[in-house]
mmCIF file of C-alpha atoms in Angstrom:
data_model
loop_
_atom_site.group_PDB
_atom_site.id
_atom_site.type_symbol
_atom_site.label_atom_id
_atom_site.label_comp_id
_atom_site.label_asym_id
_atom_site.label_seq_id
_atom_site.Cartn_x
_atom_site.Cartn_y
_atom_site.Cartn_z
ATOM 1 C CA UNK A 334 292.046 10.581 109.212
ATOM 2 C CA UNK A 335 295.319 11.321 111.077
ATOM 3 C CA UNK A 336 296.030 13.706 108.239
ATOM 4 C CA UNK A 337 292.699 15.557 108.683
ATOM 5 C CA UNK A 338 293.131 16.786 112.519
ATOM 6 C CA UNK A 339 290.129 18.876 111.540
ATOM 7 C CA UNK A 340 287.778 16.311 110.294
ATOM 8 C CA UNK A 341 285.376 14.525 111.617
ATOM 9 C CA UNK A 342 285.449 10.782 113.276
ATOM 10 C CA UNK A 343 284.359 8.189 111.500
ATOM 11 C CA UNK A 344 283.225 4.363 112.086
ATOM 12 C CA UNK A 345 285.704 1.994 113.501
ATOM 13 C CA UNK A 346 284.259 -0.747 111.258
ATOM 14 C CA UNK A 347 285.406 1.191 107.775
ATOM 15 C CA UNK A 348 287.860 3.351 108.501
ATOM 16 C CA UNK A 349 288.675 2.698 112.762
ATOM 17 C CA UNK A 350 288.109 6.156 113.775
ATOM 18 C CA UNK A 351 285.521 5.889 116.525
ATOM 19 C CA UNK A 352 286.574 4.312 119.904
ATOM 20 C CA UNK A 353 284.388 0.845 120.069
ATOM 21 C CA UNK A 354 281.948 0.994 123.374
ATOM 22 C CA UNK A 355 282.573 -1.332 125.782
ATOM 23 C CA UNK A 356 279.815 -3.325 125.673
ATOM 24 C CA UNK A 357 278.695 -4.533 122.131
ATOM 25 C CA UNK A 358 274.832 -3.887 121.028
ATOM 26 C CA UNK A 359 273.118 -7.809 120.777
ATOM 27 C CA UNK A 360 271.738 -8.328 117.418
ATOM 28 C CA UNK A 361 268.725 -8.612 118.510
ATOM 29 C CA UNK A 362 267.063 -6.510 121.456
ATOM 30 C CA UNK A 363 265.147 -8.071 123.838
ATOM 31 C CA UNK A 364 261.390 -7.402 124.171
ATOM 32 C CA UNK A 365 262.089 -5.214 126.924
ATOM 33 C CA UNK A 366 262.586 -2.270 124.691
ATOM 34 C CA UNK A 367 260.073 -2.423 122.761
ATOM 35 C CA UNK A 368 258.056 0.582 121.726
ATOM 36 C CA UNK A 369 254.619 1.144 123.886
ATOM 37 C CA UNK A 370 253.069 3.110 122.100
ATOM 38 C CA UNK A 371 252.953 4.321 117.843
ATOM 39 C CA UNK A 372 253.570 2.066 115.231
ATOM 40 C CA UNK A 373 256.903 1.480 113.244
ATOM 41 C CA UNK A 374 256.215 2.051 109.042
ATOM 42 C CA UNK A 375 258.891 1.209 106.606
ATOM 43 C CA UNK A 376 260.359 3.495 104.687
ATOM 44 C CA UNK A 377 261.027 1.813 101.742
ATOM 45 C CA UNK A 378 263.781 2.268 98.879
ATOM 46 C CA UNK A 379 263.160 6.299 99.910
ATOM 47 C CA UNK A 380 266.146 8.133 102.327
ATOM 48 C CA UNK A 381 265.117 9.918 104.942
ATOM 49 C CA UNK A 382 267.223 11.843 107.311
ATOM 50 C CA UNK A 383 267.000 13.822 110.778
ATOM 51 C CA UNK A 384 267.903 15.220 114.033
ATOM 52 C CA UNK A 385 266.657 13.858 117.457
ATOM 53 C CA UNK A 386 267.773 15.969 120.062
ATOM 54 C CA UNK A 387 268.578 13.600 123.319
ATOM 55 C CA UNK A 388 267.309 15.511 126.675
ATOM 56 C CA UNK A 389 266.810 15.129 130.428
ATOM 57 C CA UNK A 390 268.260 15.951 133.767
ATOM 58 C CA UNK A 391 271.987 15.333 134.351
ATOM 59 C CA UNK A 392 273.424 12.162 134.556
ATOM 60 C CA UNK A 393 270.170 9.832 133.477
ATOM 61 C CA UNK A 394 272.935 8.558 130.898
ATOM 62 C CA UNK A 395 271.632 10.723 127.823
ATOM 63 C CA UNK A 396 275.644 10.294 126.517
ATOM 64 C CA UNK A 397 276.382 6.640 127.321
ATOM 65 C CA UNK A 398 272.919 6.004 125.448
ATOM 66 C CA UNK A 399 274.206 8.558 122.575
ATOM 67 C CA UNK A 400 277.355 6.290 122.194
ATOM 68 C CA UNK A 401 275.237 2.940 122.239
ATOM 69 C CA UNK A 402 272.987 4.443 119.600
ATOM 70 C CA UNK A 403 275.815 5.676 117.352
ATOM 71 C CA UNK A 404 277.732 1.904 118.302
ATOM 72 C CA UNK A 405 281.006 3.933 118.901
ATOM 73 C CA UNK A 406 281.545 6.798 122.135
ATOM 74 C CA UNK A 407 281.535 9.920 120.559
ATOM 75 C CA UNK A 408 280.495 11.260 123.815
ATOM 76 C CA UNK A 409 282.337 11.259 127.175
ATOM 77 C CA UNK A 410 281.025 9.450 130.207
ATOM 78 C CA UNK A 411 281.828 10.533 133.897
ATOM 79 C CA UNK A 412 280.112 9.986 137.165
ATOM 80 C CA UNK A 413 280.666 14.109 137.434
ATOM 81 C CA UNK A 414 276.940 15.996 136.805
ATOM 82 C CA UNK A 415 276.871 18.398 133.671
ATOM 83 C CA UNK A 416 280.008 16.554 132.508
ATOM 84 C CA UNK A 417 278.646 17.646 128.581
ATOM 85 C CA UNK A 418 278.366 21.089 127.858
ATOM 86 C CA UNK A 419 277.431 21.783 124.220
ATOM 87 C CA UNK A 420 275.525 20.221 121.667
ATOM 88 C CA UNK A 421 277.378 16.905 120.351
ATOM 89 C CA UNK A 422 276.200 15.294 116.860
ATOM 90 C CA UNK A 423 276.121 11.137 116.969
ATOM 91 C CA UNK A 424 275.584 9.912 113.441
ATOM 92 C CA UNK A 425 273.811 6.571 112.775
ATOM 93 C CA UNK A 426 272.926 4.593 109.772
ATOM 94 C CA UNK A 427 269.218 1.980 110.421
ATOM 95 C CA UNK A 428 268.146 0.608 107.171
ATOM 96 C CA UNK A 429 267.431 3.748 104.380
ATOM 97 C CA UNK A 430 267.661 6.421 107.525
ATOM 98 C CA UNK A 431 270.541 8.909 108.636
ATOM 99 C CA UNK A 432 269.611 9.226 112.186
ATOM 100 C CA UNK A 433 271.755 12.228 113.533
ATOM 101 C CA UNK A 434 271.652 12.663 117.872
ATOM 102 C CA UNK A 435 272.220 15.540 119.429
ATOM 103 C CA UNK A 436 273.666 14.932 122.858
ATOM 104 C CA UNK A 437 272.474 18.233 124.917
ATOM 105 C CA UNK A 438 274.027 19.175 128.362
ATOM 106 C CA UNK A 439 271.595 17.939 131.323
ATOM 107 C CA UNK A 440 268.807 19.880 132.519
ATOM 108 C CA UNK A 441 269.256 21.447 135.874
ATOM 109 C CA UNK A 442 267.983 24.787 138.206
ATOM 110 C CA UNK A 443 270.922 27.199 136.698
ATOM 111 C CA UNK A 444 273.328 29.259 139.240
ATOM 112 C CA UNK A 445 275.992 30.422 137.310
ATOM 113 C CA UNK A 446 276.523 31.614 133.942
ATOM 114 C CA UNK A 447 277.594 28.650 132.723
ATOM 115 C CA UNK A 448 274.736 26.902 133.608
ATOM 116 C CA UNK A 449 272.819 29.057 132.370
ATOM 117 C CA UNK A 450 274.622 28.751 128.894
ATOM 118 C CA UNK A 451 274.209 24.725 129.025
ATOM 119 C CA UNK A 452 270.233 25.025 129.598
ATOM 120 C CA UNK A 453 269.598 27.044 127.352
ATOM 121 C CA UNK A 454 271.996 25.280 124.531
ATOM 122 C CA UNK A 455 269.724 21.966 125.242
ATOM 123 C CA UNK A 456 266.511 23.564 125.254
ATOM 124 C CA UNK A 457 267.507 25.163 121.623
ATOM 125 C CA UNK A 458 268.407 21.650 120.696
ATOM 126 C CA UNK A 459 265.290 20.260 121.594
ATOM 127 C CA UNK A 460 263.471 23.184 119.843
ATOM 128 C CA UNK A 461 265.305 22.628 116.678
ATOM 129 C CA UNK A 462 265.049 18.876 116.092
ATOM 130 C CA UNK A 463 262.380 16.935 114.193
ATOM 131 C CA UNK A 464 262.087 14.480 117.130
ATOM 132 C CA UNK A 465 263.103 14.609 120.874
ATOM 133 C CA UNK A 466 264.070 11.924 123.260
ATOM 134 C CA UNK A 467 263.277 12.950 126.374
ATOM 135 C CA UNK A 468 265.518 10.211 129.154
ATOM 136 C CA UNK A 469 264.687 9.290 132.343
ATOM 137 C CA UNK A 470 265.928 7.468 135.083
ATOM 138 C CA UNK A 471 264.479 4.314 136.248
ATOM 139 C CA UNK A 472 266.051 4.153 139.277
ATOM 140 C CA UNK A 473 265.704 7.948 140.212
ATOM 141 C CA UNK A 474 262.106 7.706 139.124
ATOM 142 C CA UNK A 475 259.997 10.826 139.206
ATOM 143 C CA UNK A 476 261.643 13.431 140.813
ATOM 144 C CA UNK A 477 261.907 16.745 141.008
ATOM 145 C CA UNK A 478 264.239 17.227 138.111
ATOM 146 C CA UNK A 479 262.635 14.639 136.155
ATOM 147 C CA UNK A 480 259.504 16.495 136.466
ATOM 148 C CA UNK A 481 260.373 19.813 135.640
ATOM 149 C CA UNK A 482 262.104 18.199 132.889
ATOM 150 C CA UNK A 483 258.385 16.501 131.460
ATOM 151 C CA UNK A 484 256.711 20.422 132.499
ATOM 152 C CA UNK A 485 258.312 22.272 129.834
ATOM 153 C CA UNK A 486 259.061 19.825 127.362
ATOM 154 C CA UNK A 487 255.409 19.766 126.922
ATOM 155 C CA UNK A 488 255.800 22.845 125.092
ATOM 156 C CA UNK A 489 258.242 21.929 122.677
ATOM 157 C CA UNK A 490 256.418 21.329 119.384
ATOM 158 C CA UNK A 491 258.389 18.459 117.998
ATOM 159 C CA UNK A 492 257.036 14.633 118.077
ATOM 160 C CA UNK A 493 258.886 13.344 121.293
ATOM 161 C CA UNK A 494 259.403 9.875 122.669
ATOM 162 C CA UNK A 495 259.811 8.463 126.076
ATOM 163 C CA UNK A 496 263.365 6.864 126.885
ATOM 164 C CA UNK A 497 263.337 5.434 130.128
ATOM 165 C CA UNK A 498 266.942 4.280 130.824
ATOM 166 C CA UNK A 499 268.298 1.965 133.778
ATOM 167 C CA UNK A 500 265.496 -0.644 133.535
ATOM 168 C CA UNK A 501 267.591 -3.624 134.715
ATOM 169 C CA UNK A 502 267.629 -1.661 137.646
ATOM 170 C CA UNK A 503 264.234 -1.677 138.605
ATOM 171 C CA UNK A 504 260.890 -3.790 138.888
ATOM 172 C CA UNK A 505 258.590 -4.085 135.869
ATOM 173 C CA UNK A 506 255.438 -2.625 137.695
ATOM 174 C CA UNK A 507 257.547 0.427 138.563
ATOM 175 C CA UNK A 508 258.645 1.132 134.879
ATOM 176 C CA UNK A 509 255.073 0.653 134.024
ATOM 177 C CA UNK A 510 253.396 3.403 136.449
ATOM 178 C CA UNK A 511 256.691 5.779 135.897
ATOM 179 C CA UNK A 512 255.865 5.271 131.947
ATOM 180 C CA UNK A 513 252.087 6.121 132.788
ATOM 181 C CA UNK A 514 252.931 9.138 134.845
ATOM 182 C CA UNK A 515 255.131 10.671 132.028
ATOM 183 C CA UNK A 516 252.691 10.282 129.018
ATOM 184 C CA UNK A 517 249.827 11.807 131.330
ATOM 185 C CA UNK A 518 252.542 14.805 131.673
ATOM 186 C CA UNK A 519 253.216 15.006 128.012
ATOM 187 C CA UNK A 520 252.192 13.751 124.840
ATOM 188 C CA UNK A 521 254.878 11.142 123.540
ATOM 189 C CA UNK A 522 254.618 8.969 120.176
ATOM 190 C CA UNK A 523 256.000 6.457 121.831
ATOM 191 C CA UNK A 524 257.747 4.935 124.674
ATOM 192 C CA UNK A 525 260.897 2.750 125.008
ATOM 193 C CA UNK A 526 262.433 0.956 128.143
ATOM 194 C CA UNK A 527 266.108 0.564 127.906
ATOM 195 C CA UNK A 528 269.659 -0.100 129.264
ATOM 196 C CA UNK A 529 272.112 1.941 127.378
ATOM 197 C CA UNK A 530 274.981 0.525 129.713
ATOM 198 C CA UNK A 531 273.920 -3.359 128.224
ATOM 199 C CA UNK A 532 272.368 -1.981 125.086
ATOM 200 C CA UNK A 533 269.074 -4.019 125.866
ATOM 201 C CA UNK A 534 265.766 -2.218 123.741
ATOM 202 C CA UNK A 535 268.797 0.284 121.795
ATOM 203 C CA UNK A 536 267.868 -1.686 118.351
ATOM 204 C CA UNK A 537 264.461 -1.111 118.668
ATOM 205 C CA UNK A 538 264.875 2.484 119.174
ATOM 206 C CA UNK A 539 266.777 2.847 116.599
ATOM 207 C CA UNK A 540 264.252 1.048 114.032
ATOM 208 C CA UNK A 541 261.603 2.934 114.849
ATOM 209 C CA UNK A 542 263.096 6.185 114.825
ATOM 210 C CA UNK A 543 264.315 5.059 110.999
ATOM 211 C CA UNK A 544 260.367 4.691 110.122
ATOM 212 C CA UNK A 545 259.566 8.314 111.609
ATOM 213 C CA UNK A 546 262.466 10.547 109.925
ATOM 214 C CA UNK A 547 261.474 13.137 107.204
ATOM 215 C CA UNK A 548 262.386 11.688 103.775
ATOM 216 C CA UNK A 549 265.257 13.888 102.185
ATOM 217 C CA UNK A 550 268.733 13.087 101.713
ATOM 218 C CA UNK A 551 271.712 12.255 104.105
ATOM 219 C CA UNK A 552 273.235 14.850 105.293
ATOM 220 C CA UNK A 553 276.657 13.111 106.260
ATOM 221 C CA UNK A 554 279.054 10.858 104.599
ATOM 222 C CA UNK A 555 277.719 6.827 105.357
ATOM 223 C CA UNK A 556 281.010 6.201 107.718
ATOM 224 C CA UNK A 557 280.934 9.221 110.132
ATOM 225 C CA UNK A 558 280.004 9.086 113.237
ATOM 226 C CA UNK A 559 280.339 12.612 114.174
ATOM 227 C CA UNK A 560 280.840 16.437 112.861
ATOM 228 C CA UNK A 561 283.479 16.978 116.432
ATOM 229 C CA UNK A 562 286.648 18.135 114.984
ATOM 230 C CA UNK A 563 289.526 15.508 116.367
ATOM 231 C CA UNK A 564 290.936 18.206 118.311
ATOM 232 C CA UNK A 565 287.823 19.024 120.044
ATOM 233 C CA UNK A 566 287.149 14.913 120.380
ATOM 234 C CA UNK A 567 290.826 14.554 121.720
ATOM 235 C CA UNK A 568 290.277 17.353 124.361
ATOM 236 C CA UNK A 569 287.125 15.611 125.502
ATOM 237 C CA UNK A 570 288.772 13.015 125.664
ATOM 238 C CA UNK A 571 291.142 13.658 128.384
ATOM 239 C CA UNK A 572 288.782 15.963 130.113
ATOM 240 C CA UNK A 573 287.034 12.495 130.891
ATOM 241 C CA UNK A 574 289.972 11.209 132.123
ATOM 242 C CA UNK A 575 290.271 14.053 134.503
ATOM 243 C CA UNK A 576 286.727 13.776 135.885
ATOM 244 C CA UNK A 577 287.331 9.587 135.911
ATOM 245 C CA UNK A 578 290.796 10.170 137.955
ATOM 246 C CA UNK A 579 289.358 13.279 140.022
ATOM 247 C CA UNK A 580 285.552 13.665 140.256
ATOM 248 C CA UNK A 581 285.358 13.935 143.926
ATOM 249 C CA UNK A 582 288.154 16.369 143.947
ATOM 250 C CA UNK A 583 287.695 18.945 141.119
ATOM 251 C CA UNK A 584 284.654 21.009 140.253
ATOM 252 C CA UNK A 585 283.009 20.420 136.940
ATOM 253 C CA UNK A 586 283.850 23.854 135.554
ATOM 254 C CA UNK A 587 287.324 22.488 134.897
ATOM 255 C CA UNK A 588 287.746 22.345 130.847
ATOM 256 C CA UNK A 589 290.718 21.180 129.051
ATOM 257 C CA UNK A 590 291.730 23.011 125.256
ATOM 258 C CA UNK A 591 294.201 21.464 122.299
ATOM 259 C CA UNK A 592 296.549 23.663 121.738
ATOM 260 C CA UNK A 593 298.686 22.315 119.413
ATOM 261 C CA UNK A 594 298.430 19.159 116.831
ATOM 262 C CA UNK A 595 301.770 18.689 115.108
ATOM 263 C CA UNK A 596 301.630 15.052 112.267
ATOM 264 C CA UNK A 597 305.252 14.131 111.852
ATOM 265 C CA UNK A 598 307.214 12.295 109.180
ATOM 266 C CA UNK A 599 307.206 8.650 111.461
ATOM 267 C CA UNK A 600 303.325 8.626 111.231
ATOM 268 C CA UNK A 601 302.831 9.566 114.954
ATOM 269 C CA UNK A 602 300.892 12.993 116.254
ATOM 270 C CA UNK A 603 302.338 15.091 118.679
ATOM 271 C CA UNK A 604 299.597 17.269 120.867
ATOM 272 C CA UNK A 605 299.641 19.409 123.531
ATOM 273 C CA UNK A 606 296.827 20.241 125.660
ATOM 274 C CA UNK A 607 295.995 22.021 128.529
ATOM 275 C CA UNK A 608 294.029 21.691 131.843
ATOM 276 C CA UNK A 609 292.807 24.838 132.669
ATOM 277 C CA UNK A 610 291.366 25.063 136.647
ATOM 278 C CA UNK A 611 289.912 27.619 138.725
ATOM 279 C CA UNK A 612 292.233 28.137 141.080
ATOM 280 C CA UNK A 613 295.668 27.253 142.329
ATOM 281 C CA UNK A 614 294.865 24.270 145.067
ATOM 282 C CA UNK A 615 293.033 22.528 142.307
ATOM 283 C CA UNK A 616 295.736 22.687 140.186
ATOM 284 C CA UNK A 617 298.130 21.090 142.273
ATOM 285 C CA UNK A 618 294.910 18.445 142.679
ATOM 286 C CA UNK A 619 295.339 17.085 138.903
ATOM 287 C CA UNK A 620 298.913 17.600 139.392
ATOM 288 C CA UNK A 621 299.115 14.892 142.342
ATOM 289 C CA UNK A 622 302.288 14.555 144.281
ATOM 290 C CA UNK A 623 304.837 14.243 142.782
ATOM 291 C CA UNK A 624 303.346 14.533 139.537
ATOM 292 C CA UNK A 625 301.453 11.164 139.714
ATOM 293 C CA UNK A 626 298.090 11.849 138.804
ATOM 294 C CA UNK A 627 299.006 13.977 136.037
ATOM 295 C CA UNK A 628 301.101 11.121 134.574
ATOM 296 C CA UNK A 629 298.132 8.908 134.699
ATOM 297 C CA UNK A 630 295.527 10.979 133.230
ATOM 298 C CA UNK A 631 298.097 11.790 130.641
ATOM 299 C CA UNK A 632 299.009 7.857 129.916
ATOM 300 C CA UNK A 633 295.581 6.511 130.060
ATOM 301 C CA UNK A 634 294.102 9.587 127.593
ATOM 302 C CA UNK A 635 297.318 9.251 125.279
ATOM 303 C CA UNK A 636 296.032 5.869 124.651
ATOM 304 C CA UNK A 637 292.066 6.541 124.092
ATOM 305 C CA UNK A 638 293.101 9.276 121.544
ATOM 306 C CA UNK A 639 296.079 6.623 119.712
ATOM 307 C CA UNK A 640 292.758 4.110 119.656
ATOM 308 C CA UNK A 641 290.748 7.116 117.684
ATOM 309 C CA UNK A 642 293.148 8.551 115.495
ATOM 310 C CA UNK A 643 294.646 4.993 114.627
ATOM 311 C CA UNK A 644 298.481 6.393 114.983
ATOM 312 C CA UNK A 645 300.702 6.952 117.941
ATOM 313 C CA UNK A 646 300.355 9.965 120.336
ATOM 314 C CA UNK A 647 302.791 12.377 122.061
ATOM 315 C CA UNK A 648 300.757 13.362 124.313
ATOM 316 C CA UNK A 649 301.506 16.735 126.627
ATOM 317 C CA UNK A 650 299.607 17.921 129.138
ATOM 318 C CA UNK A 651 299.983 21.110 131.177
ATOM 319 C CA UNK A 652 297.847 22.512 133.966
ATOM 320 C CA UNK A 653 297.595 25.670 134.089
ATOM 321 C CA UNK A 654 294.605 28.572 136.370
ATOM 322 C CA UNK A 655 292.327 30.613 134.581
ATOM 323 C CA UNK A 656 290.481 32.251 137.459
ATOM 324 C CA UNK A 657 286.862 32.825 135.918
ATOM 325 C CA UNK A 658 287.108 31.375 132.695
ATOM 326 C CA UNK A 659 283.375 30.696 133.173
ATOM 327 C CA UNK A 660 282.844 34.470 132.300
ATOM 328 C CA UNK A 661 284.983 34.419 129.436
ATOM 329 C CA UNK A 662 282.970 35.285 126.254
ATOM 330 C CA UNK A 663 285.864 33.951 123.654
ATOM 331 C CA UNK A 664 285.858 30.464 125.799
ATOM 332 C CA UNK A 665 282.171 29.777 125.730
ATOM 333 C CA UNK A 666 282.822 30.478 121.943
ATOM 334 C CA UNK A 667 285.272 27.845 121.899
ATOM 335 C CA UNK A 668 282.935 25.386 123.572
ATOM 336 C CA UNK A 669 280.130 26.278 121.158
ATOM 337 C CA UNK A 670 278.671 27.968 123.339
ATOM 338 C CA UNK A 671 275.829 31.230 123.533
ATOM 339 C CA UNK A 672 277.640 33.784 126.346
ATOM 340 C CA UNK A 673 274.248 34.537 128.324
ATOM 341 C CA UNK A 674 273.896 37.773 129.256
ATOM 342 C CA UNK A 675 273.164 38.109 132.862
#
């Protein structure tokens, strides 16, 4: 896959191009996550394959479950709100089913036009799939987010099921009445309590979800685990080590581009990227003094992308201010992104 900087990632397992999660899903999930409501059919000797589009407020951990699901991070993870900004595909094989997640920026009250351009990407997502999961927090509960969130996903026509996420968090008889409030608010096929940090109730989700795709054929290769060019995973991938290093500091609208992806002769890949910021104080922010920070964004993302692509990394990073990128029609592009009008 090194030679392919435009494919696509693929299992760690076959062909080591996913970065392994942290924690490892238990082979068997705990009762916990079992389904509430529906009923799980086989599918039999038949294929079946589909979309289920992964939605809910910002930071209810709708991409550290997307990585659990797919058993390799596809996605990036920060403490940051609206750290993901377009639709991401996680691919995952359960039995005779391609399940394929969409990972859809959180749903918030938009200010700006990028925020506006995030909404509305997850809302298409959601429209689009054949199932939704719609996440919640356990420990947030029902809030205001969460229930604007469960008001207009009402609408959406597609089957939907209930993730509620963070239940080792919280007491049993408060999952129960948050689960009750949520299926009064809309209609879901079933719901699910689990811990996509742990993995706890993940296997159950995904068995069910295998019984309850359209039959049809797969739509990607058995070993991929995403369509994200490398280049695109690569960026991500240090743009989570900014937000890790400098979440307090930097605003979210912060994005970071590959600009160049040279293979050489030795087997090692030699990429430069760049930090793009709002303004000139930030920039000396992920600079750090004397060049620190910089240096260790740069060494510990050289090594997540090394881990991906299975070869060693040049890595070179440069920080540089685009004042307003966030009304830049050709970078919203780049991001897969709609430019809203205003």
């Amino acid at each position: 896959m090194a030679k392919h900087p435009r494919g696509a990632a693929k299992l760690p397992h076959r062909t080591a191009r996913g970065i392994p999660v942290p924690s490892a899903l238990p082979s068997r999930a705990p009762s916990a996550g079992r389904a509430t409501g529906g009923e799980t059919h086989t599918s039999g000797d038949a294929q079946r394959c589909g979309f289920i589009a992964l939605i809910g407020a910002p930071n209810v951990g709708k991409s550290t479950l997307l990585n659990a699901l797919v058993g390799s991070k596809v996605a990036i993870v920060s403490h940051k709100v609206q750290t993901t900004r377009s639709l991401l595909r996680g691919i995952a094989i359960a039995g005779h089913s391609q399940l394929i997640f969409i990972d859809t920026p959180g749903i918030f009250a938009p200010r700006r036009r990028l925020d506006r351009a995030m909404v509305t990407s997850a809302w298409a997502g959601a429209h689009d799939a054949d199932l939704v999961g719609v996440i919640l927090d356990a420990k947030r509960g029902m809030d205001a987010e969460a229930s604007a969130v469960l008001e207009k996903v009402a609408d959406v026509r597609s089957p939907k099921i209930l993730l509620i996420n963070k239940v080792d968090l919280v007491e049993k008889q408060s999952l129960l009445e948050q689960a009750r409030d949520a299926n009064k608010r809309a209609g879901f096929a079933a719901t699910f309590m689990v811990s996509a940090l742990t993995g706890d109730g993940v296997a159950d989700v995904k068995n069910w979800l295998a019984g309850h795709m359209p039959q049809g054929p797969w739509h990607y290769p058995e070993d991929q685990i995403t369509d994200a060019p490398l280049r695109q995973l690569a960026a991500e991938i240090t743009r989570e080590q900014v937000y890790l290093r400098l979440h307090q500091e930097l605003p979210y609208q912060s994005t970071v581009e590959t600009d160049q992806w040279q293979e050489r002769r030795d087997g090692s890949i030699r990429i430069e990227q760049t930090i793009y910021v709002e303004r000139e104080s930030q920039r000396k922010i992920v600079l750090g003094k004397a060049g620190q920070t910089i240096k260790v964004i740069g060494k510990d993302a050289r090594s997540a992308i090394s881990l991906m692509v299975e070869a060693p990394v040049h890595l070179f990073l440069f920080v540089k201010v685009r004042e307003r990128w966030d009304d830049d029609r050709e970078r919203y592009r780049a991001i897969g992104l709609e430019f809203p009008k205003e």
